Amino acid sequence: MAPDHRGLTPRKQPRQARAEATRQRILTAAAHVFAEYGYAAGTTNRIAARARVSIGSLYQYYPNKDAILAELLIRHLDAGAAAVGERLDGQLPDSLEETIRLFVRTSIDNHLDDPQLLRVMAEQGPRTPELLDKVARHHRARVASVQALFERHPQVRVADTHVAARLAVATIELLAHQLLAAPDPVDVTRFENELVAMLTGYLTTER
Amino acid sequence: MAPDHRGLTPRKQPRQARAEATRQRILTAAAHVFAEYGYAAGTTNRIAARARVSIGSLYQYYPNKDAILAELLIRHLDAGAAAVGERLDGQLPDSLEETIRLFVRTSIDNHLDDPQLLRVMAEQGPRTPELLDKVARHHRARVASVQALFERHPQVRVADTHVAARLAVATIELLAHQLLAAPDPVDVTRFENELVAMLTGYLTTER
DNA sequence: GTCTATACTTAGATAGAC
DNA sequence: GTCTATCTAAGTATAGAC
């Protein structure tokens, strides 16, 4: 016997839930394919195949190939921002060195997840104005929060905290990106220690 | 009257010279086109048009599109290596700081030439094994020479000169690349000063 | 040696059946 | 809603005239 519903319930309700799952499958497949083949050779056909969805269905969920990579990038940025925010919410360590280490480690973690995909997104992704703008805003936000931290911290001795923040953020992100995605990756712990030492020394040295 | 030649001289001799000039024109055009459009959209048709050569002629000089970018990259690497070698030939400054400055400045100069083209070459160029190998060899050579310099220099205090050299080389090249090619480029002089200070501090601090 | 015209390939995107 | 089959566009590379 049918349960006593209001009468208009669709026989199978997975209207939204199933569609969402399909979207997610496509996205996950795209992440793998882009990471493996790069953007140009990461064709929509390959993505559809990997997601076990026909090419026609894929285009029902995303208007074009760029939109897929764009969504991956946006999710990555949001996740990164969330991770940073989270770690800044709690009490920061007293020593500058440990604070720097927190930043460095967060960045490394963020990159260790899928270095190849990150590389593709950073280097070959579509450079639409909106995307560039979104990336730039995220970047500026990070620089601003690091700068604010430098200004509050009594150990920091640099003349221009803005330039220092830009240098620090760029150094951390670029090195994490490069050295971890390299074919000849460095030892992560050692890399972390050296990088922390370099930045801490720079920030605390009277000149 | 015709000069007293051996009789088989071609009427116009520019056999090699003219061909070399055409090759160079194609290369120069390619540099502009790649820098402006990127690799994928930098089509051979555009390159040929810009060089004022037909597409057919272009393919008489280069077997395919990859070969054009490859030659540009090789020339860039060789020029960079030559520039570094040149500056290391003369007497190095006594102070470590000035030596570091020499490296930093060389790298910056190398990048200021055509940041956009460099970006395309680094990020979108064909990743054939030979090219990757060539790039890797150049890179290792630079790391090795920097490491040797660190070992000779009395002011350097780091525990592991190899790791330090890798970190230093990567930092210099990546930051030059990123900060100069950015839409929001930093002031070059200030950037140079801060970077030199950071590296010098790192290398000379006892830990 | 240089050109024009074009063949070939590939991938993005769509139409229409089921 | 999902599929298969197909169209269109673009770009590399070649053939063959001059």
Tab-separated table of C-alpha atoms (C1' of nucleotides) in Angstrom:
chain	number	residue	atom	x	y	z
A	1	MET	CA	0.000	0.000	0.000
A	2	ALA	CA	1.152	3.507	-0.790
A	3	PRO	CA	1.939	5.651	2.215
A	4	ASP	CA	-0.406	8.487	3.008
A	5	HIS	CA	1.333	11.296	1.137
A	6	ARG	CA	-0.056	14.500	-0.217
A	7	GLY	CA	-0.554	12.831	-3.534
A	8	LEU	CA	1.768	14.759	-5.833
A	9	THR	CA	5.058	13.329	-4.680
A	10	PRO	CA	7.028	11.984	-7.658
A	11	ARG	CA	7.332	8.257	-7.617
A	12	LYS	CA	11.059	8.436	-7.280
A	13	GLN	CA	12.158	11.560	-5.569
A	14	PRO	CA	15.880	11.680	-6.494
A	15	ARG	CA	15.135	14.784	-8.508
A	16	GLN	CA	17.842	16.959	-6.989
A	17	ALA	CA	19.943	14.520	-5.059
A	18	ARG	CA	20.772	12.343	-8.026
A	19	ALA	CA	21.531	15.291	-10.249
A	20	GLU	CA	23.869	16.671	-7.630
A	21	ALA	CA	25.643	13.364	-7.432
A	22	THR	CA	26.099	13.319	-11.199
A	23	ARG	CA	27.512	16.823	-11.146
A	24	GLN	CA	29.945	15.731	-8.519
A	25	ARG	CA	30.953	12.660	-10.492
A	26	ILE	CA	31.687	14.810	-13.508
A	27	LEU	CA	33.729	17.179	-11.397
A	28	THR	CA	35.754	14.421	-9.826
A	29	ALA	CA	36.370	12.824	-13.186
A	30	ALA	CA	37.439	16.167	-14.592
A	31	ALA	CA	39.924	16.654	-11.778
A	32	HIS	CA	41.542	13.340	-12.574
A	33	VAL	CA	41.546	13.862	-16.308
A	34	PHE	CA	42.929	17.400	-16.173
A	35	ALA	CA	45.611	16.330	-13.743
A	36	GLU	CA	46.624	13.457	-15.951
A	37	TYR	CA	46.364	14.950	-19.431
A	38	GLY	CA	46.549	18.702	-18.910
A	39	TYR	CA	43.873	21.111	-19.996
A	40	ALA	CA	44.093	20.903	-23.774
A	41	ALA	CA	44.330	17.126	-23.941
A	42	GLY	CA	41.875	16.721	-21.092
A	43	THR	CA	38.979	16.544	-23.499
A	44	THR	CA	35.336	16.601	-22.567
A	45	ASN	CA	35.022	13.167	-24.124
A	46	ARG	CA	37.600	11.768	-21.757
A	47	ILE	CA	35.933	13.435	-18.818
A	48	ALA	CA	32.549	12.061	-19.764
A	49	ALA	CA	33.992	8.601	-20.232
A	50	ARG	CA	35.699	8.670	-16.870
A	51	ALA	CA	32.534	9.872	-15.174
A	52	ARG	CA	30.644	7.120	-16.976
A	53	VAL	CA	28.282	9.667	-18.415
A	54	SER	CA	27.661	10.356	-22.070
A	55	ILE	CA	29.038	13.481	-23.628
A	56	GLY	CA	25.505	14.726	-24.106
A	57	SER	CA	24.751	14.448	-20.419
A	58	LEU	CA	27.907	16.259	-19.509
A	59	TYR	CA	26.764	19.217	-21.544
A	60	GLN	CA	23.511	19.227	-19.685
A	61	TYR	CA	25.378	19.985	-16.503
A	62	TYR	CA	28.044	22.334	-17.782
A	63	PRO	CA	27.720	24.766	-20.676
A	64	ASN	CA	31.285	24.239	-21.842
A	65	LYS	CA	34.665	22.905	-20.902
A	66	ASP	CA	35.907	26.107	-19.303
A	67	ALA	CA	33.036	26.087	-16.852
A	68	ILE	CA	34.179	22.746	-15.507
A	69	LEU	CA	37.680	23.895	-14.737
A	70	ALA	CA	36.312	27.161	-13.381
A	71	GLU	CA	34.168	25.312	-10.883
A	72	LEU	CA	37.111	23.183	-9.812
A	73	LEU	CA	39.194	26.277	-9.285
A	74	ILE	CA	36.514	28.063	-7.313
A	75	ARG	CA	36.051	25.099	-5.043
A	76	HIS	CA	39.778	24.916	-4.483
A	77	LEU	CA	40.027	28.586	-3.615
A	78	ASP	CA	37.124	28.391	-1.229
A	79	ALA	CA	38.543	25.338	0.465
A	80	GLY	CA	41.900	27.052	0.842
A	81	ALA	CA	40.361	30.172	2.283
A	82	ALA	CA	38.322	28.093	4.690
A	83	ALA	CA	41.410	26.214	5.832
A	84	VAL	CA	43.327	29.411	6.464
A	85	GLY	CA	40.398	31.051	8.231
A	86	GLU	CA	39.974	28.035	10.443
A	87	ARG	CA	43.552	28.035	11.597
A	88	LEU	CA	43.522	31.749	12.201
A	89	ASP	CA	40.399	31.531	14.292
A	90	GLY	CA	42.022	29.701	17.138
A	91	GLN	CA	44.728	31.205	19.283
A	92	LEU	CA	47.850	31.942	17.279
A	93	PRO	CA	51.163	30.776	18.676
A	94	ASP	CA	53.156	33.412	20.516
A	95	SER	CA	56.364	32.995	18.603
A	96	LEU	CA	56.526	34.398	15.127
A	97	GLU	CA	58.349	31.325	13.949
A	98	GLU	CA	55.480	29.056	14.881
A	99	THR	CA	52.971	31.389	13.285
A	100	ILE	CA	54.913	31.357	10.051
A	101	ARG	CA	55.100	27.621	10.288
A	102	LEU	CA	51.336	27.483	10.509
A	103	PHE	CA	51.020	29.402	7.266
A	104	VAL	CA	53.653	27.396	5.500
A	105	ARG	CA	52.114	24.141	6.576
A	106	THR	CA	48.638	25.185	5.538
A	107	SER	CA	49.939	26.067	2.121
A	108	ILE	CA	51.843	22.830	1.781
A	109	ASP	CA	48.826	20.800	2.843
A	110	ASN	CA	46.722	22.606	0.322
A	111	HIS	CA	49.140	21.682	-2.417
A	112	LEU	CA	49.831	18.140	-1.402
A	113	ASP	CA	46.240	17.261	-2.125
A	114	ASP	CA	46.593	17.178	-5.897
A	115	PRO	CA	49.669	19.005	-7.158
A	116	GLN	CA	49.120	18.045	-10.765
A	117	LEU	CA	45.607	19.408	-10.916
A	118	LEU	CA	46.729	22.578	-9.216
A	119	ARG	CA	49.433	23.007	-11.750
A	120	VAL	CA	46.990	22.654	-14.596
A	121	MET	CA	44.585	25.107	-13.028
A	122	ALA	CA	47.273	27.658	-12.338
A	123	GLU	CA	49.024	27.384	-15.658
A	124	GLN	CA	46.630	26.311	-18.353
A	125	GLY	CA	43.229	27.224	-17.077
A	126	PRO	CA	40.994	29.676	-18.906
A	127	ARG	CA	41.978	33.217	-18.090
A	128	THR	CA	38.597	34.864	-18.097
A	129	PRO	CA	38.339	38.245	-16.396
A	130	GLU	CA	35.998	36.898	-13.735
A	131	LEU	CA	38.283	34.063	-12.812
A	132	LEU	CA	41.366	36.239	-12.769
A	133	ASP	CA	39.470	38.670	-10.616
A	134	LYS	CA	38.398	35.995	-8.204
A	135	VAL	CA	41.949	34.697	-7.899
A	136	ALA	CA	43.282	38.202	-7.427
A	137	ARG	CA	40.770	38.912	-4.678
A	138	HIS	CA	41.687	35.770	-2.806
A	139	HIS	CA	45.332	36.636	-3.144
A	140	ARG	CA	44.894	40.166	-1.907
A	141	ALA	CA	42.887	38.927	1.038
A	142	ARG	CA	45.700	36.619	2.041
A	143	VAL	CA	48.291	39.347	1.674
A	144	ALA	CA	46.164	41.695	3.756
A	145	SER	CA	45.689	39.229	6.577
A	146	VAL	CA	49.377	38.396	6.635
A	147	GLN	CA	50.234	42.064	6.659
A	148	ALA	CA	47.874	42.678	9.574
A	149	LEU	CA	49.533	39.849	11.418
A	150	PHE	CA	52.972	41.319	10.802
A	151	GLU	CA	51.851	44.652	12.132
A	152	ARG	CA	50.501	43.214	15.328
A	153	HIS	CA	53.490	41.057	15.994
A	154	PRO	CA	56.199	42.644	18.145
A	155	GLN	CA	59.017	40.567	16.661
A	156	VAL	CA	58.526	41.788	13.118
A	157	ARG	CA	61.058	44.438	12.178
A	158	VAL	CA	60.622	45.117	8.480
A	159	ALA	CA	60.213	48.662	7.220
A	160	ASP	CA	57.327	48.059	4.845
A	161	THR	CA	54.903	45.410	6.037
A	162	HIS	CA	52.989	45.413	2.788
A	163	VAL	CA	55.958	44.601	0.622
A	164	ALA	CA	57.083	42.052	3.172
A	165	ALA	CA	53.665	40.411	3.157
A	166	ARG	CA	53.600	40.217	-0.603
A	167	LEU	CA	57.045	38.729	-0.679
A	168	ALA	CA	56.210	36.223	2.028
A	169	VAL	CA	52.929	35.091	0.526
A	170	ALA	CA	54.394	34.765	-2.954
A	171	THR	CA	57.399	32.877	-1.635
A	172	ILE	CA	55.332	30.412	0.323
A	173	GLU	CA	52.852	29.707	-2.422
A	174	LEU	CA	55.291	29.553	-5.283
A	175	LEU	CA	57.783	27.358	-3.524
A	176	ALA	CA	55.145	24.996	-2.255
A	177	HIS	CA	53.729	24.808	-5.723
A	178	GLN	CA	57.013	24.345	-7.503
A	179	LEU	CA	58.953	22.134	-5.196
A	180	LEU	CA	56.110	19.788	-4.448
A	181	ALA	CA	54.944	19.401	-8.026
A	182	ALA	CA	58.498	18.945	-9.288
A	183	PRO	CA	59.566	15.626	-10.750
A	184	ASP	CA	62.340	15.669	-8.160
A	185	PRO	CA	60.384	16.632	-5.054
A	186	VAL	CA	62.214	17.744	-1.959
A	187	ASP	CA	61.762	16.269	1.461
A	188	VAL	CA	58.703	18.022	2.818
A	189	THR	CA	59.823	18.399	6.407
A	190	ARG	CA	63.217	19.726	5.540
A	191	PHE	CA	61.717	22.081	3.010
A	192	GLU	CA	59.301	23.375	5.609
A	193	ASN	CA	62.065	23.972	8.126
A	194	GLU	CA	64.290	25.842	5.728
A	195	LEU	CA	61.506	27.981	4.400
A	196	VAL	CA	60.317	28.879	7.894
A	197	ALA	CA	63.857	29.747	8.886
A	198	MET	CA	64.351	31.936	5.867
A	199	LEU	CA	61.154	33.889	6.350
A	200	THR	CA	61.539	34.243	10.081
A	201	GLY	CA	65.094	35.476	9.705
A	202	TYR	CA	64.034	37.995	7.116
A	203	LEU	CA	61.174	39.333	9.161
A	204	THR	CA	62.977	39.667	12.469
A	205	THR	CA	66.366	40.980	11.413
A	206	GLU	CA	67.022	44.604	12.205
A	207	ARG	CA	68.495	46.398	9.213
B	1	MET	CA	82.004	42.335	-67.239
B	2	ALA	CA	81.690	39.302	-65.026
B	3	PRO	CA	84.539	38.814	-62.588
B	4	ASP	CA	86.897	35.976	-63.216
B	5	HIS	CA	85.230	33.308	-61.117
B	6	ARG	CA	85.409	29.583	-61.410
B	7	GLY	CA	82.294	29.662	-63.491
B	8	LEU	CA	79.788	27.836	-61.289
B	9	THR	CA	79.093	30.574	-58.759
B	10	PRO	CA	75.343	31.161	-58.451
B	11	ARG	CA	74.290	34.492	-59.842
B	12	LYS	CA	73.057	35.657	-56.464
B	13	GLN	CA	74.892	34.070	-53.631
B	14	PRO	CA	72.497	34.654	-50.680
B	15	ARG	CA	71.973	30.897	-50.469
B	16	GLN	CA	72.613	30.588	-46.750
B	17	ALA	CA	72.468	34.138	-45.529
B	18	ARG	CA	68.985	34.797	-46.788
B	19	ALA	CA	67.652	31.515	-45.463
B	20	GLU	CA	69.141	32.288	-42.083
B	21	ALA	CA	67.451	35.660	-42.097
B	22	THR	CA	64.103	34.063	-42.901
B	23	ARG	CA	64.516	31.568	-40.094
B	24	GLN	CA	65.218	34.432	-37.766
B	25	ARG	CA	62.197	36.351	-38.966
B	26	ILE	CA	59.986	33.360	-38.288
B	27	LEU	CA	61.476	32.982	-34.850
B	28	THR	CA	60.985	36.612	-33.971
B	29	ALA	CA	57.441	36.548	-35.225
B	30	ALA	CA	56.765	33.416	-33.213
B	31	ALA	CA	58.075	35.068	-30.068
B	32	HIS	CA	55.645	37.921	-30.509
B	33	VAL	CA	52.709	35.734	-31.394
B	34	PHE	CA	53.236	33.253	-28.563
B	35	ALA	CA	53.663	36.079	-26.086
B	36	GLU	CA	50.479	37.739	-27.250
B	37	TYR	CA	48.184	34.773	-27.837
B	38	GLY	CA	49.651	31.947	-25.788
B	39	TYR	CA	50.726	28.644	-27.240
B	40	ALA	CA	47.426	27.124	-28.323
B	41	ALA	CA	46.044	30.279	-29.920
B	42	GLY	CA	49.448	31.215	-31.270
B	43	THR	CA	48.764	29.356	-34.481
B	44	THR	CA	51.276	28.674	-37.194
B	45	ASN	CA	49.112	30.716	-39.528
B	46	ARG	CA	49.443	33.752	-37.326
B	47	ILE	CA	53.174	33.240	-37.026
B	48	ALA	CA	53.574	32.949	-40.769
B	49	ALA	CA	51.445	36.032	-41.336
B	50	ARG	CA	53.443	38.058	-38.862
B	51	ALA	CA	56.724	36.943	-40.413
B	52	ARG	CA	55.283	37.822	-43.812
B	53	VAL	CA	55.986	34.319	-45.022
B	54	SER	CA	53.477	31.833	-46.312
B	55	ILE	CA	52.463	28.902	-44.198
B	56	GLY	CA	54.110	26.600	-46.688
B	57	SER	CA	57.437	28.334	-46.329
B	58	LEU	CA	57.244	28.208	-42.574
B	59	TYR	CA	57.003	24.442	-42.760
B	60	GLN	CA	60.089	24.368	-44.891
B	61	TYR	CA	62.067	25.775	-42.002
B	62	TYR	CA	60.442	23.994	-39.088
B	63	PRO	CA	58.928	20.521	-39.124
B	64	ASN	CA	56.124	21.466	-36.753
B	65	LYS	CA	54.897	24.004	-34.299
B	66	ASP	CA	56.584	22.473	-31.279
B	67	ALA	CA	59.961	22.788	-32.929
B	68	ILE	CA	59.537	26.546	-33.141
B	69	LEU	CA	58.862	26.990	-29.456
B	70	ALA	CA	61.606	24.518	-28.646
B	71	GLU	CA	64.139	26.585	-30.521
B	72	LEU	CA	62.994	29.736	-28.757
B	73	LEU	CA	63.378	28.014	-25.408
B	74	ILE	CA	66.808	26.675	-26.207
B	75	ARG	CA	68.014	30.067	-27.291
B	76	HIS	CA	66.676	31.581	-24.104
B	77	LEU	CA	68.376	28.997	-21.934
B	78	ASP	CA	71.673	29.419	-23.720
B	79	ALA	CA	71.481	33.179	-23.454
B	80	GLY	CA	70.755	32.916	-19.738
B	81	ALA	CA	73.609	30.531	-19.149
B	82	ALA	CA	75.943	32.785	-21.094
B	83	ALA	CA	74.889	35.805	-19.059
B	84	VAL	CA	75.491	34.000	-15.779
B	85	GLY	CA	78.826	32.611	-16.934
B	86	GLU	CA	79.943	36.028	-18.029
B	87	ARG	CA	79.241	37.630	-14.713
B	88	LEU	CA	80.887	34.815	-12.818
B	89	ASP	CA	84.012	35.044	-14.912
B	90	GLY	CA	85.070	38.381	-13.552
B	91	GLN	CA	86.049	38.916	-9.946
B	92	LEU	CA	83.141	38.260	-7.626
B	93	PRO	CA	82.402	40.879	-4.980
B	94	ASP	CA	83.785	40.128	-1.556
B	95	SER	CA	80.573	40.537	0.367
B	96	LEU	CA	78.025	37.773	0.101
B	97	GLU	CA	75.286	40.330	-0.159
B	98	GLU	CA	76.707	41.799	-3.331
B	99	THR	CA	77.246	38.375	-4.808
B	100	ILE	CA	73.648	37.457	-4.174
B	101	ARG	CA	72.641	40.746	-5.679
B	102	LEU	CA	74.531	39.845	-8.822
B	103	PHE	CA	72.563	36.630	-9.170
B	104	VAL	CA	69.267	38.264	-8.436
B	105	ARG	CA	69.903	41.016	-10.903
B	106	THR	CA	70.952	38.631	-13.634
B	107	SER	CA	67.776	36.677	-13.148
B	108	ILE	CA	65.635	39.786	-13.179
B	109	ASP	CA	67.305	41.071	-16.327
B	110	ASN	CA	66.748	37.769	-18.001
B	111	HIS	CA	63.058	37.961	-17.221
B	112	LEU	CA	62.487	41.593	-17.987
B	113	ASP	CA	63.279	40.957	-21.609
B	114	ASP	CA	59.963	39.346	-22.488
B	115	PRO	CA	58.030	38.130	-19.459
B	116	GLN	CA	55.001	37.080	-21.461
B	117	LEU	CA	56.935	34.829	-23.791
B	118	LEU	CA	58.772	33.323	-20.861
B	119	ARG	CA	55.526	32.574	-19.197
B	120	VAL	CA	54.203	30.813	-22.258
B	121	MET	CA	57.379	28.804	-22.641
B	122	ALA	CA	57.434	27.783	-19.011
B	123	GLU	CA	53.779	26.980	-18.697
B	124	GLN	CA	52.336	25.915	-22.002
B	125	GLY	CA	55.264	24.753	-24.029
B	126	PRO	CA	55.554	21.189	-25.280
B	127	ARG	CA	56.841	18.919	-22.548
B	128	THR	CA	58.902	16.554	-24.613
B	129	PRO	CA	61.442	14.469	-22.716
B	130	GLU	CA	64.362	16.133	-24.495
B	131	LEU	CA	63.201	19.605	-23.633
B	132	LEU	CA	62.437	18.737	-20.041
B	133	ASP	CA	65.837	17.161	-19.821
B	134	LYS	CA	67.540	20.197	-21.234
B	135	VAL	CA	65.746	22.472	-18.800
B	136	ALA	CA	66.568	20.169	-15.923
B	137	ARG	CA	70.246	20.114	-16.855
B	138	HIS	CA	70.431	23.879	-16.989
B	139	HIS	CA	68.716	24.074	-13.650
B	140	ARG	CA	71.012	21.576	-12.003
B	141	ALA	CA	74.018	23.396	-13.388
B	142	ARG	CA	72.859	26.625	-11.811
B	143	VAL	CA	72.163	24.940	-8.478
B	144	ALA	CA	75.581	23.320	-8.552
B	145	SER	CA	77.415	26.560	-9.246
B	146	VAL	CA	75.489	28.369	-6.539
B	147	GLN	CA	76.223	25.565	-4.108
B	148	ALA	CA	79.925	25.725	-4.931
B	149	LEU	CA	79.841	29.431	-4.309
B	150	PHE	CA	78.177	28.936	-0.934
B	151	GLU	CA	80.798	26.448	0.069
B	152	ARG	CA	83.657	28.737	-0.780
B	153	HIS	CA	82.169	31.724	0.930
B	154	PRO	CA	83.164	32.214	4.581
B	155	GLN	CA	79.991	34.095	5.498
B	156	VAL	CA	77.646	31.267	4.617
B	157	ARG	CA	76.459	29.368	7.673
B	158	VAL	CA	73.811	26.957	6.520
B	159	ALA	CA	74.017	23.299	7.446
B	160	ASP	CA	73.216	21.832	4.055
B	161	THR	CA	74.532	23.873	1.154
B	162	HIS	CA	72.730	21.788	-1.418
B	163	VAL	CA	69.294	22.341	0.043
B	164	ALA	CA	70.134	25.987	0.553
B	165	ALA	CA	71.215	26.336	-3.064
B	166	ARG	CA	68.054	24.718	-4.328
B	167	LEU	CA	65.940	26.946	-2.165
B	168	ALA	CA	67.826	30.050	-3.234
B	169	VAL	CA	67.757	29.320	-6.943
B	170	ALA	CA	64.086	28.400	-6.898
B	171	THR	CA	63.212	31.476	-4.881
B	172	ILE	CA	65.064	33.829	-7.172
B	173	GLU	CA	63.724	32.402	-10.381
B	174	LEU	CA	60.161	31.925	-9.282
B	175	LEU	CA	59.803	35.306	-7.698
B	176	ALA	CA	61.377	37.076	-10.627
B	177	HIS	CA	59.079	35.190	-12.921
B	178	GLN	CA	55.938	35.739	-10.929
B	179	LEU	CA	56.308	39.236	-9.642
B	180	LEU	CA	57.523	40.699	-12.899
B	181	ALA	CA	54.965	39.005	-15.100
B	182	ALA	CA	52.131	39.887	-12.733
B	183	PRO	CA	49.418	42.294	-13.806
B	184	ASP	CA	50.315	44.287	-10.707
B	185	PRO	CA	54.100	44.336	-10.968
B	186	VAL	CA	56.179	45.385	-8.002
B	187	ASP	CA	58.796	48.067	-8.057
B	188	VAL	CA	61.881	46.309	-9.375
B	189	THR	CA	64.454	48.012	-7.207
B	190	ARG	CA	62.562	47.528	-4.000
B	191	PHE	CA	61.851	43.933	-4.911
B	192	GLU	CA	65.527	43.350	-5.561
B	193	ASN	CA	66.507	44.844	-2.231
B	194	GLU	CA	64.041	42.828	-0.202
B	195	LEU	CA	64.869	39.596	-1.930
B	196	VAL	CA	68.594	40.118	-1.468
B	197	ALA	CA	68.041	40.909	2.197
B	198	MET	CA	65.946	37.820	2.721
B	199	LEU	CA	68.419	35.468	1.099
B	200	THR	CA	71.452	37.024	2.704
B	201	GLY	CA	69.850	36.874	6.119
B	202	TYR	CA	68.935	33.251	5.627
B	203	LEU	CA	72.395	32.245	4.494
B	204	THR	CA	74.397	34.048	7.150
B	205	THR	CA	72.320	33.480	10.261
B	206	GLU	CA	73.738	31.021	12.725
B	207	ARG	CA	71.086	28.585	13.896
C	1	DG	C1'	62.035	28.493	-52.777
C	2	DT	C1'	57.766	30.462	-52.231
C	3	DC	C1'	53.136	30.387	-52.854
C	4	DT	C1'	47.871	28.887	-52.736
C	5	DA	C1'	44.652	25.686	-51.951
C	6	DT	C1'	43.256	22.000	-49.489
C	7	DA	C1'	43.311	17.483	-47.100
C	8	DC	C1'	43.221	15.518	-42.619
C	9	DT	C1'	42.478	15.375	-37.798
C	10	DT	C1'	40.484	16.453	-33.570
C	11	DA	C1'	37.635	18.308	-30.340
C	12	DG	C1'	33.719	21.067	-28.803
C	13	DA	C1'	29.049	21.235	-29.026
C	14	DT	C1'	24.147	19.970	-30.585
C	15	DA	C1'	19.994	17.398	-32.390
C	16	DG	C1'	16.861	14.242	-31.853
C	17	DA	C1'	15.739	9.310	-30.665
C	18	DC	C1'	14.367	6.676	-26.762
D	1	DG	C1'	17.313	12.707	-18.493
D	2	DT	C1'	20.382	10.018	-20.929
D	3	DC	C1'	22.082	8.359	-24.992
D	4	DT	C1'	24.170	7.994	-29.976
D	5	DA	C1'	25.235	10.082	-33.984
D	6	DT	C1'	26.666	13.971	-36.155
D	7	DC	C1'	27.807	18.818	-37.308
D	8	DT	C1'	30.960	22.590	-37.269
D	9	DA	C1'	35.110	24.966	-36.596
D	10	DA	C1'	39.854	25.314	-36.169
D	11	DG	C1'	44.284	24.277	-36.820
D	12	DT	C1'	48.284	21.480	-38.459
D	13	DA	C1'	50.483	19.936	-42.200
D	14	DT	C1'	50.987	18.708	-47.246
D	15	DA	C1'	50.602	18.691	-52.379
D	16	DG	C1'	51.561	20.646	-56.314
D	17	DA	C1'	51.662	24.953	-59.246
D	18	DC	C1'	54.786	28.532	-60.494
